[in-house]
PDB file of C-alpha atoms in Angstrom:
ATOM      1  CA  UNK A   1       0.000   0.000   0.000  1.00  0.00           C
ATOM      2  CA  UNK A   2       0.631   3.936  -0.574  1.00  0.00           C
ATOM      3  CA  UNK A   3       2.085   5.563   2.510  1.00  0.00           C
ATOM      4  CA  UNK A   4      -1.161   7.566   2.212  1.00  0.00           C
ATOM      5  CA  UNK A   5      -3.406   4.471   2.374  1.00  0.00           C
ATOM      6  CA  UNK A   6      -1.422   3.283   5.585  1.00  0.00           C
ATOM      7  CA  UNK A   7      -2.592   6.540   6.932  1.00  0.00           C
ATOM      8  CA  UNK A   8      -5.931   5.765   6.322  1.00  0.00           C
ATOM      9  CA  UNK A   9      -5.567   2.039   7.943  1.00  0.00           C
ATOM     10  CA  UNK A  10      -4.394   3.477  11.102  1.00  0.00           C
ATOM     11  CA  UNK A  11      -6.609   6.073  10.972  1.00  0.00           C
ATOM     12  CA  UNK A  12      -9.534   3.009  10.664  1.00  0.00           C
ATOM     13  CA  UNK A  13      -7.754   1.366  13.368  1.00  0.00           C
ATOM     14  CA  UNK A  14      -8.054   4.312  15.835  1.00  0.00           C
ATOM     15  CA  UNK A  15     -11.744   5.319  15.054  1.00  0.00           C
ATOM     16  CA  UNK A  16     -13.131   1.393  14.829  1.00  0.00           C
ATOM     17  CA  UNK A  17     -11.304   0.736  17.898  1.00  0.00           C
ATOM     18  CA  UNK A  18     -12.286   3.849  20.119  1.00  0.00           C
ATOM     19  CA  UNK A  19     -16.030   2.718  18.942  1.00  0.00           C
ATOM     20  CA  UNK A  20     -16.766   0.207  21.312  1.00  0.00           C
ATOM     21  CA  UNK A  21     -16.029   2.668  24.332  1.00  0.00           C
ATOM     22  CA  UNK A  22     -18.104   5.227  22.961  1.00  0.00           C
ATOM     23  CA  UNK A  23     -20.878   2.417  22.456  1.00  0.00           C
ATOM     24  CA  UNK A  24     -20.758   1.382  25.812  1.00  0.00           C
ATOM     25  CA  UNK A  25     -21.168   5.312  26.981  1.00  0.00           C
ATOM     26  CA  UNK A  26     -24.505   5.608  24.626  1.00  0.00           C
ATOM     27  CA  UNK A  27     -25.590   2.402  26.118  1.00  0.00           C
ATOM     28  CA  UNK A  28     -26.021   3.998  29.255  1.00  0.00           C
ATOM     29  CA  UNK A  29     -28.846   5.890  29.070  1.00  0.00           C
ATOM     30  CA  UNK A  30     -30.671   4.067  25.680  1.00  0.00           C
ATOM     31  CA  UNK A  31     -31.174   0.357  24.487  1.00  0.00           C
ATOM     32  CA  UNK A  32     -28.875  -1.371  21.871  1.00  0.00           C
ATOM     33  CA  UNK A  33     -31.248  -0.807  18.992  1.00  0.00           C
ATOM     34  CA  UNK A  34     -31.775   2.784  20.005  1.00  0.00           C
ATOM     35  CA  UNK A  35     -27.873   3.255  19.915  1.00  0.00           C
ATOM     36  CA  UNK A  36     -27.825   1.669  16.418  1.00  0.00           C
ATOM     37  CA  UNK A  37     -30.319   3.683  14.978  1.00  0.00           C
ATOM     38  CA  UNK A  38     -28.725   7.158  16.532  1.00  0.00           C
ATOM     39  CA  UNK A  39     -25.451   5.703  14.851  1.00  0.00           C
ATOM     40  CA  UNK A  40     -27.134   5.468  11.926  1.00  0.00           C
ATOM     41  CA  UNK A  41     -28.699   8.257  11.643  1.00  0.00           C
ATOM     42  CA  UNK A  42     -25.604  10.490  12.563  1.00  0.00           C
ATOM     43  CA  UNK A  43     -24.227   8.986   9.891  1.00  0.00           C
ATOM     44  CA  UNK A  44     -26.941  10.173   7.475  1.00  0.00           C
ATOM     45  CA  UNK A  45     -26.929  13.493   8.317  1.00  0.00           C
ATOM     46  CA  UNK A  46     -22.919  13.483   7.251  1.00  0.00           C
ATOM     47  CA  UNK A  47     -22.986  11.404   4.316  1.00  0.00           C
ATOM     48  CA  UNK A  48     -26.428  13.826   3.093  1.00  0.00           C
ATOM     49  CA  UNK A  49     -24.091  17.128   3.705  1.00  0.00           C
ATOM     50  CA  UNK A  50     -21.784  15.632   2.094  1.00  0.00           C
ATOM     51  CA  UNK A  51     -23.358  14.808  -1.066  1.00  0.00           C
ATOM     52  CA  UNK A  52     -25.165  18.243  -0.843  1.00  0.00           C
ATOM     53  CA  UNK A  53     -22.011  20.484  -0.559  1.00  0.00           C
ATOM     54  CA  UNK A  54     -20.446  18.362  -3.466  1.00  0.00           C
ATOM     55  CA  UNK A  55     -23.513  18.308  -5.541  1.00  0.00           C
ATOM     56  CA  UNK A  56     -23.296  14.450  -6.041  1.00  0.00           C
ATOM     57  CA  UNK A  57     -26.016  12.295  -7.183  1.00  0.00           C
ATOM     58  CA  UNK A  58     -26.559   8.603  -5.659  1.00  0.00           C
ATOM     59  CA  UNK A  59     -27.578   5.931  -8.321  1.00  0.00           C
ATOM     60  CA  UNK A  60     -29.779   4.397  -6.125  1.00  0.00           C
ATOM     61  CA  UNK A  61     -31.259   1.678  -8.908  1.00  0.00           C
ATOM     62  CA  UNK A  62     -27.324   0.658  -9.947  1.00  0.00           C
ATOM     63  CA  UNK A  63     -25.908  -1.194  -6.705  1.00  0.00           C
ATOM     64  CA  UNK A  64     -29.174  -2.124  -4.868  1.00  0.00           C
ATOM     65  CA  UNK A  65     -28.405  -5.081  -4.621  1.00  0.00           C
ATOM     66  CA  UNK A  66     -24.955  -4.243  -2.734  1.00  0.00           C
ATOM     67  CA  UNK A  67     -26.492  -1.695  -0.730  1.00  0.00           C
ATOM     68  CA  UNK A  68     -29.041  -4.319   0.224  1.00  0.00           C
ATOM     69  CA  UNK A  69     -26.132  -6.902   1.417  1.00  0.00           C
ATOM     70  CA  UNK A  70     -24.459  -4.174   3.003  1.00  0.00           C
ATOM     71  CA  UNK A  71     -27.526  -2.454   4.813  1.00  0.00           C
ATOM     72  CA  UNK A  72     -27.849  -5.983   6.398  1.00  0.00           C
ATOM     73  CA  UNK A  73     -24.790  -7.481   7.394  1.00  0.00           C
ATOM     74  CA  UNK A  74     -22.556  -5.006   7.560  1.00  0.00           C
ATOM     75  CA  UNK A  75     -24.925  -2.048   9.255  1.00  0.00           C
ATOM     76  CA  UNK A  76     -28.475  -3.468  11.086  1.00  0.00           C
ATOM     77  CA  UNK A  77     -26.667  -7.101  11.947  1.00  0.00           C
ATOM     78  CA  UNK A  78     -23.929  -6.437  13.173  1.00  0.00           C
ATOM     79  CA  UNK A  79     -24.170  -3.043  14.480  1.00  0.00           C
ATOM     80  CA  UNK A  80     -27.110  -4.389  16.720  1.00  0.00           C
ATOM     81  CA  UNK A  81     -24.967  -7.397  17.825  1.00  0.00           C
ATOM     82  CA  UNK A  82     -22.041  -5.459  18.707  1.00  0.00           C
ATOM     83  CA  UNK A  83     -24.397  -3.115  20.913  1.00  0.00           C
ATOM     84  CA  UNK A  84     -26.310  -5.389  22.666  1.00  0.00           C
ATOM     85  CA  UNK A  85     -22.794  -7.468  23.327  1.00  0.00           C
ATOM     86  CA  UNK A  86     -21.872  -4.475  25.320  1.00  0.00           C
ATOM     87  CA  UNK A  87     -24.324  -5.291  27.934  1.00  0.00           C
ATOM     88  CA  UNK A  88     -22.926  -8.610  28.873  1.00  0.00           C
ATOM     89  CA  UNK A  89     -19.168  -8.170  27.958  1.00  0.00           C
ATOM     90  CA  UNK A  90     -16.459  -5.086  28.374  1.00  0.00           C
ATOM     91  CA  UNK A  91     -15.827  -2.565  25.399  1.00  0.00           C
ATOM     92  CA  UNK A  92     -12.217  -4.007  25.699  1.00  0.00           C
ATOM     93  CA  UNK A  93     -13.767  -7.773  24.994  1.00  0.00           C
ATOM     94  CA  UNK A  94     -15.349  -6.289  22.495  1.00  0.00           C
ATOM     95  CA  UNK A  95     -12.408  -4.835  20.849  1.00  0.00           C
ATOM     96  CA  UNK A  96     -10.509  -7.410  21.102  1.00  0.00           C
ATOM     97  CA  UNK A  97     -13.121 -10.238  19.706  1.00  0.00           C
ATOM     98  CA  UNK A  98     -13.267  -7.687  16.502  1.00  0.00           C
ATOM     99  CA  UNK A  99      -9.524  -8.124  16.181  1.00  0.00           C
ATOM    100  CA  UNK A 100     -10.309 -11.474  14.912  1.00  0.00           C
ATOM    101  CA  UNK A 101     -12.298 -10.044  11.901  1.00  0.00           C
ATOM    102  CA  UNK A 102      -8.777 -10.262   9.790  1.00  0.00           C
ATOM    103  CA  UNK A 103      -8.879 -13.689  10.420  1.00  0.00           C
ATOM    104  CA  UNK A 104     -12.093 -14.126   9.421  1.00  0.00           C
ATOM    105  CA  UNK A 105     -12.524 -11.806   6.481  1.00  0.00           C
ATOM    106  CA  UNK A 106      -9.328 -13.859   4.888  1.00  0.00           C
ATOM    107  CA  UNK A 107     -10.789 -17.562   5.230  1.00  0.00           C
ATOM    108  CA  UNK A 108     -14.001 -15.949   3.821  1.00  0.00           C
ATOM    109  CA  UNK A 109     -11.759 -14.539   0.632  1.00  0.00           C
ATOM    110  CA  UNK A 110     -10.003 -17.849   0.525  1.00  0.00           C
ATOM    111  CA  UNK A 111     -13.268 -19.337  -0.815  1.00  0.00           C
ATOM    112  CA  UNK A 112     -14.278 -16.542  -2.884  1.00  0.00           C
ATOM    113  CA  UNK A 113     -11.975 -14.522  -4.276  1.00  0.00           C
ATOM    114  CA  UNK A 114      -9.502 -16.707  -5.814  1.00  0.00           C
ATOM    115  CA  UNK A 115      -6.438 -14.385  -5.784  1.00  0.00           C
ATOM    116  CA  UNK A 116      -6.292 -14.539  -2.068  1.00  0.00           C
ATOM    117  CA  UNK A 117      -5.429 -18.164  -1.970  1.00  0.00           C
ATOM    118  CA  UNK A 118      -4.090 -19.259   1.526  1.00  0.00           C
ATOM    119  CA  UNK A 119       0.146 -19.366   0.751  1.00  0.00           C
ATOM    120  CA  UNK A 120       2.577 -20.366   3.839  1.00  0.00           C
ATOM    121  CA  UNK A 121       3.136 -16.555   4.744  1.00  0.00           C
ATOM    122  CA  UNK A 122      -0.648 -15.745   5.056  1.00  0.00           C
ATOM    123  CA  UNK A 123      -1.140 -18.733   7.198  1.00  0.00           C
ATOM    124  CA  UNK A 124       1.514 -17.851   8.965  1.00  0.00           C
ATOM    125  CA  UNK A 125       0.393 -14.230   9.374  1.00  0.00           C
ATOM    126  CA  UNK A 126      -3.007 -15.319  10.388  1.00  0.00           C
ATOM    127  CA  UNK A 127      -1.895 -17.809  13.351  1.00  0.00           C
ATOM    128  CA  UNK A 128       0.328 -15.469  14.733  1.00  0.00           C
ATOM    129  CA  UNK A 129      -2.301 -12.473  14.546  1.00  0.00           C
ATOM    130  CA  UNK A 130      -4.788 -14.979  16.086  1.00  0.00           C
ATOM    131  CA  UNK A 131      -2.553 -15.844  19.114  1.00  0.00           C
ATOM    132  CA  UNK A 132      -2.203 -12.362  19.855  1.00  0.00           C
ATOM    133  CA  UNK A 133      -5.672 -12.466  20.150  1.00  0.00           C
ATOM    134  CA  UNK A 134      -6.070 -15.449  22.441  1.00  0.00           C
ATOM    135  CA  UNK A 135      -3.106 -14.036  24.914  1.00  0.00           C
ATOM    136  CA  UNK A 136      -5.052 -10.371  24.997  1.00  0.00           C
ATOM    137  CA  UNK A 137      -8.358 -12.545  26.226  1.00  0.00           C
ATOM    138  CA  UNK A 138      -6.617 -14.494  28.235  1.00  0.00           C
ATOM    139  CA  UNK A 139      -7.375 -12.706  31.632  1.00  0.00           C
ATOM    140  CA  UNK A 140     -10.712 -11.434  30.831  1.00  0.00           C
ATOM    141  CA  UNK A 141     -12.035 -14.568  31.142  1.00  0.00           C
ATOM    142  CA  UNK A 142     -11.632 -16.180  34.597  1.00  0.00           C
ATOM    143  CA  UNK A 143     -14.475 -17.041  36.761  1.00  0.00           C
ATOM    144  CA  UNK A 144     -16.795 -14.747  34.126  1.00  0.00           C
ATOM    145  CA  UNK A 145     -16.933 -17.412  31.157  1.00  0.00           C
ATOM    146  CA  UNK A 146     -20.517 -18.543  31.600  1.00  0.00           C
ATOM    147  CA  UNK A 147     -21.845 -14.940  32.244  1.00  0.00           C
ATOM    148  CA  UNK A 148     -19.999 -13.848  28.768  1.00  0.00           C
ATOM    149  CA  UNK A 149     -20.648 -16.514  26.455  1.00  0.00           C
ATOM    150  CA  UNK A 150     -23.722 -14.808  25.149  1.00  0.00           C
ATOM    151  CA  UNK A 151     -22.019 -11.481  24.511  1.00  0.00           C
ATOM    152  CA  UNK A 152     -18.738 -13.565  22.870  1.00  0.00           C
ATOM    153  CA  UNK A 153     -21.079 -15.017  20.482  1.00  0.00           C
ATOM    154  CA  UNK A 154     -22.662 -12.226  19.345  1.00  0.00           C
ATOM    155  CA  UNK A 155     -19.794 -10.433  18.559  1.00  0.00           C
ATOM    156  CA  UNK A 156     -18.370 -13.493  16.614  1.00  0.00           C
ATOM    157  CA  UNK A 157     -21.630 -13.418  14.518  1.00  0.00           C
ATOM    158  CA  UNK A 158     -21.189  -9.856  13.604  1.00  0.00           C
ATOM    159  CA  UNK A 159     -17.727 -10.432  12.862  1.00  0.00           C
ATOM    160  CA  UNK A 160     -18.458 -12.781  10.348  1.00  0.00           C
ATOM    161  CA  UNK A 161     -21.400 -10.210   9.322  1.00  0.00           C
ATOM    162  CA  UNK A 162     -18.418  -7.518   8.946  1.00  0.00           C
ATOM    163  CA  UNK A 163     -16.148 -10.414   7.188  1.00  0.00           C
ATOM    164  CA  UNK A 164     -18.728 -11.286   4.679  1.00  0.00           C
ATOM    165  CA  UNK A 165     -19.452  -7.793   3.933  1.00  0.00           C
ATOM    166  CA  UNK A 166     -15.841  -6.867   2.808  1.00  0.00           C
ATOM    167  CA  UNK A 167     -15.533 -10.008   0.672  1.00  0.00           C
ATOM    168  CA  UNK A 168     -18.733  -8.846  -1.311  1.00  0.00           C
ATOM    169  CA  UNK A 169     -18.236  -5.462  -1.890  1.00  0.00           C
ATOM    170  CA  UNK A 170     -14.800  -6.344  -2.630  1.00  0.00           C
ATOM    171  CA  UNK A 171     -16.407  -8.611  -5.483  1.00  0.00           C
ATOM    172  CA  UNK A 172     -19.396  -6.641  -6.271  1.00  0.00           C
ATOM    173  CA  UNK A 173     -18.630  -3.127  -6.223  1.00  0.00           C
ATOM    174  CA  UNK A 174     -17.107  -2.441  -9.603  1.00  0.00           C
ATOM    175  CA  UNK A 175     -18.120   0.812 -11.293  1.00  0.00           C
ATOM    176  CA  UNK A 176     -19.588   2.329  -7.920  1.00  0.00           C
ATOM    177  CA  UNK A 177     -18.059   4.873  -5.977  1.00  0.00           C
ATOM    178  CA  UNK A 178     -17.067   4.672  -1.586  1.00  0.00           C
ATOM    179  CA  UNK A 179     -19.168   7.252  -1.192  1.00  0.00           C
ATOM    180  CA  UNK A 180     -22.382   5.436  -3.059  1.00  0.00           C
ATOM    181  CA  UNK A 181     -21.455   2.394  -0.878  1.00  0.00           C
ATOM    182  CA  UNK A 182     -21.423   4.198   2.445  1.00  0.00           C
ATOM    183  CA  UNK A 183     -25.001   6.038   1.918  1.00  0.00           C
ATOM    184  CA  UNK A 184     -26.273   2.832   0.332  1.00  0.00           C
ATOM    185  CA  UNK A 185     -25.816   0.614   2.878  1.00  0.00           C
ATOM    186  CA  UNK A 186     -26.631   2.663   5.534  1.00  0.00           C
ATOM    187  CA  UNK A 187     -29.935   4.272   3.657  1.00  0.00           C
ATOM    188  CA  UNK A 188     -31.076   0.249   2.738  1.00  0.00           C
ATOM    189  CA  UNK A 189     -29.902  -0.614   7.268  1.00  0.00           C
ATOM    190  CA  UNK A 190     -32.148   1.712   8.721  1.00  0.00           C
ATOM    191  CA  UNK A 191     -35.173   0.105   7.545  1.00  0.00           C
ATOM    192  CA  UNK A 192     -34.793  -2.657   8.946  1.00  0.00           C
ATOM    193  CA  UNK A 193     -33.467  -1.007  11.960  1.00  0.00           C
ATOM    194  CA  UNK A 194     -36.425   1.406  12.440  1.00  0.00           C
ATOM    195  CA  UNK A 195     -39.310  -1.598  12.758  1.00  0.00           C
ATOM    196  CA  UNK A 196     -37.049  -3.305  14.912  1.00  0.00           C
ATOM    197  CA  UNK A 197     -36.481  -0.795  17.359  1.00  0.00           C
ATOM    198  CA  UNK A 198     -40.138   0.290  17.820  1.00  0.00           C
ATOM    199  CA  UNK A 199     -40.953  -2.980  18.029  1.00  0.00           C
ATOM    200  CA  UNK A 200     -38.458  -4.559  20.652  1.00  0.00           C
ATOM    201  CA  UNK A 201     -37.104  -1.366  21.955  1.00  0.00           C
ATOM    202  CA  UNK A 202     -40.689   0.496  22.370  1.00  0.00           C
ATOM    203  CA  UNK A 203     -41.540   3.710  23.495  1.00  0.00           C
ATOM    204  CA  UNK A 204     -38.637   5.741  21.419  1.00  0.00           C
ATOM    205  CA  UNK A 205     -36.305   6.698  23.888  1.00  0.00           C
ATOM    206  CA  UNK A 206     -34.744  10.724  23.315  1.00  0.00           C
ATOM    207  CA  UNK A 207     -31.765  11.003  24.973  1.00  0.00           C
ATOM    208  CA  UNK A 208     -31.056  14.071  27.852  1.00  0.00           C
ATOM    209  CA  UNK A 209     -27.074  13.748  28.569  1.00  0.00           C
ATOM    210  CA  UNK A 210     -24.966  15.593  25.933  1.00  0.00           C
ATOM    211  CA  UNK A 211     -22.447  12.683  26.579  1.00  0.00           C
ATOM    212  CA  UNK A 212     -24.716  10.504  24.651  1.00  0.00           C
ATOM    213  CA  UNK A 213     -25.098  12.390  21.392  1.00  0.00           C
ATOM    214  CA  UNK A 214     -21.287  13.264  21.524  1.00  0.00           C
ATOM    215  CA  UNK A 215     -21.150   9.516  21.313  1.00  0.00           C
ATOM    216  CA  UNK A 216     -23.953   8.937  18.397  1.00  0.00           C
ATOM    217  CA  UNK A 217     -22.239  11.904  16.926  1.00  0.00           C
ATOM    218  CA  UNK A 218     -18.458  10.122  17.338  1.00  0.00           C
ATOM    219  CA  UNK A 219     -20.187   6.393  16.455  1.00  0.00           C
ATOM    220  CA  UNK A 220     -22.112   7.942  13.447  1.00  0.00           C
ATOM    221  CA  UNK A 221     -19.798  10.422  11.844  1.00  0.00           C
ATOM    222  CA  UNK A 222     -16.204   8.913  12.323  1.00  0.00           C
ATOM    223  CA  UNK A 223     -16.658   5.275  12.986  1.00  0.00           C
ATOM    224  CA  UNK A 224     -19.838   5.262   9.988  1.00  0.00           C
ATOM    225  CA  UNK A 225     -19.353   7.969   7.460  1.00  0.00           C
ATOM    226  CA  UNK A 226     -15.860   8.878   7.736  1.00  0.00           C
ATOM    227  CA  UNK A 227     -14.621   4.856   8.220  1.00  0.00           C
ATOM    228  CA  UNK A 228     -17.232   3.779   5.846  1.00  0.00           C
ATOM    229  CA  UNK A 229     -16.207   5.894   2.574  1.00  0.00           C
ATOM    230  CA  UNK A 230     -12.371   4.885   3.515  1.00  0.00           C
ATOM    231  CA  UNK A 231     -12.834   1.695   3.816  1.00  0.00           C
ATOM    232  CA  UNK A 232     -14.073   1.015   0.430  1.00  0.00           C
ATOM    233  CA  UNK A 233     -11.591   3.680  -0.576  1.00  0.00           C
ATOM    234  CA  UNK A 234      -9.388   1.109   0.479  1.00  0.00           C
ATOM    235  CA  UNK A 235     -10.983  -1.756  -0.650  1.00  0.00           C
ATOM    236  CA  UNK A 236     -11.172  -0.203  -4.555  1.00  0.00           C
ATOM    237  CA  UNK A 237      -7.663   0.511  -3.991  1.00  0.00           C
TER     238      UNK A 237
END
């Protein structure tokens, strides 16, 4: 990679991994589906002033069917999953559990991208990125195991959500721009996340402390619109 695309990695790194505090802090005062949908729709409002100060159009009718994929399991799936994880595990279980997405997201690619064929040095890579996970968890789960397992396994399911995602935009996105990606995906998640929410999560909740909508304002415009558009900057790249 470009040294300005490593810039953009570890600025992904810092955002996506300061998320899961900032989730925790919204979770507070609102239910996981409530946090989602303020996420969301943070994320909206930036990607819409976006497009309006740049005088972009979004070709709704050409990637649907990404958006679609996307606006599922890589928004309302996993976004839900990783919140309501938060209420039985640690935002630093939780950030470490996403570490293993690498993993994942490669032995998804393995199967169906066929330039990213499993060689000795990827294997390699992957065990020794994996262990690093295992030694991090290590302490964190003592005497707490049974009370966790529910929260683990969620996040593992929206890892692979987040996996699965970056294999098929990665094969399915020729021809449409990061930009079109982020506000499709996140245009196609909130209906599903809407119905949800009223329906599990009901009355609508507003929130009161300014702590929370500093972080649906954090989770929705850098860790959603501004780690959305450069990760599939990336990706194209």
């Amino acid at each position: 990679m470009s040294a300005k695309n490593w810039i953009k990695f570890l600025a992904l790194g810092l955002v996506w991994g300061s998320s899961f505090f900032w989730i925790k802090i919204g979770l507070q005062e609102v239910s996981p589906l409530h946090v989602v949908f303020y996420r969301v729709f943070f994320a909206l409002l930036g990607l819409g002033a976006f497009y309006i100060f740049t005088h972009r159009r979004f070709p709704l009718s050409k990637g649907w069917k990404l958006y679609l994929f996307l606006g599922i399991f890589n928004v309302a799936l996993p976004f839900f999953l990783v919140s309501w994880s938060e209420t039985h595990i640690t935002s630093g279980m939780a950030s470490i559990l996403n570490s293993t997405q690498p993993v994942i997201t490669s032995l998804i690619a393995t199967i169906f991208i066929k330039e990213e064929k499993l060689t000795s040095r990827r294997i390699a890579g992957l065990v020794l990125g994996f262990s690093g996970v295992l030694i991090l968890m290590s302490n964190k789960l003592q005497g707490e195991a049974s009370n966790q397992a529910f929260g683990i396994l969620a996040m593992i399911i929206a890892v692979i959500g987040y996996g699965s995602s970056a294999v098929f935009a990665r094969t399915h996105n020729n021809g449409i721009k990061p930009e079109d990606q982020a506000l499709g995906q996140f245009l196609l998640g909130i209906f599903f996340v809407i119905p949800a929410m009223l329906t599990f999560e009901s009355p609508f909740t507003i929130p009161v402390r300014f702590v929370s909508y500093a972080a649906f304002a954090w989770l929705g415009l850098l860790g959603s619109f501004f780690a959305a558009i450069t990760w599939y900057g990336l990706l194209n790249e």
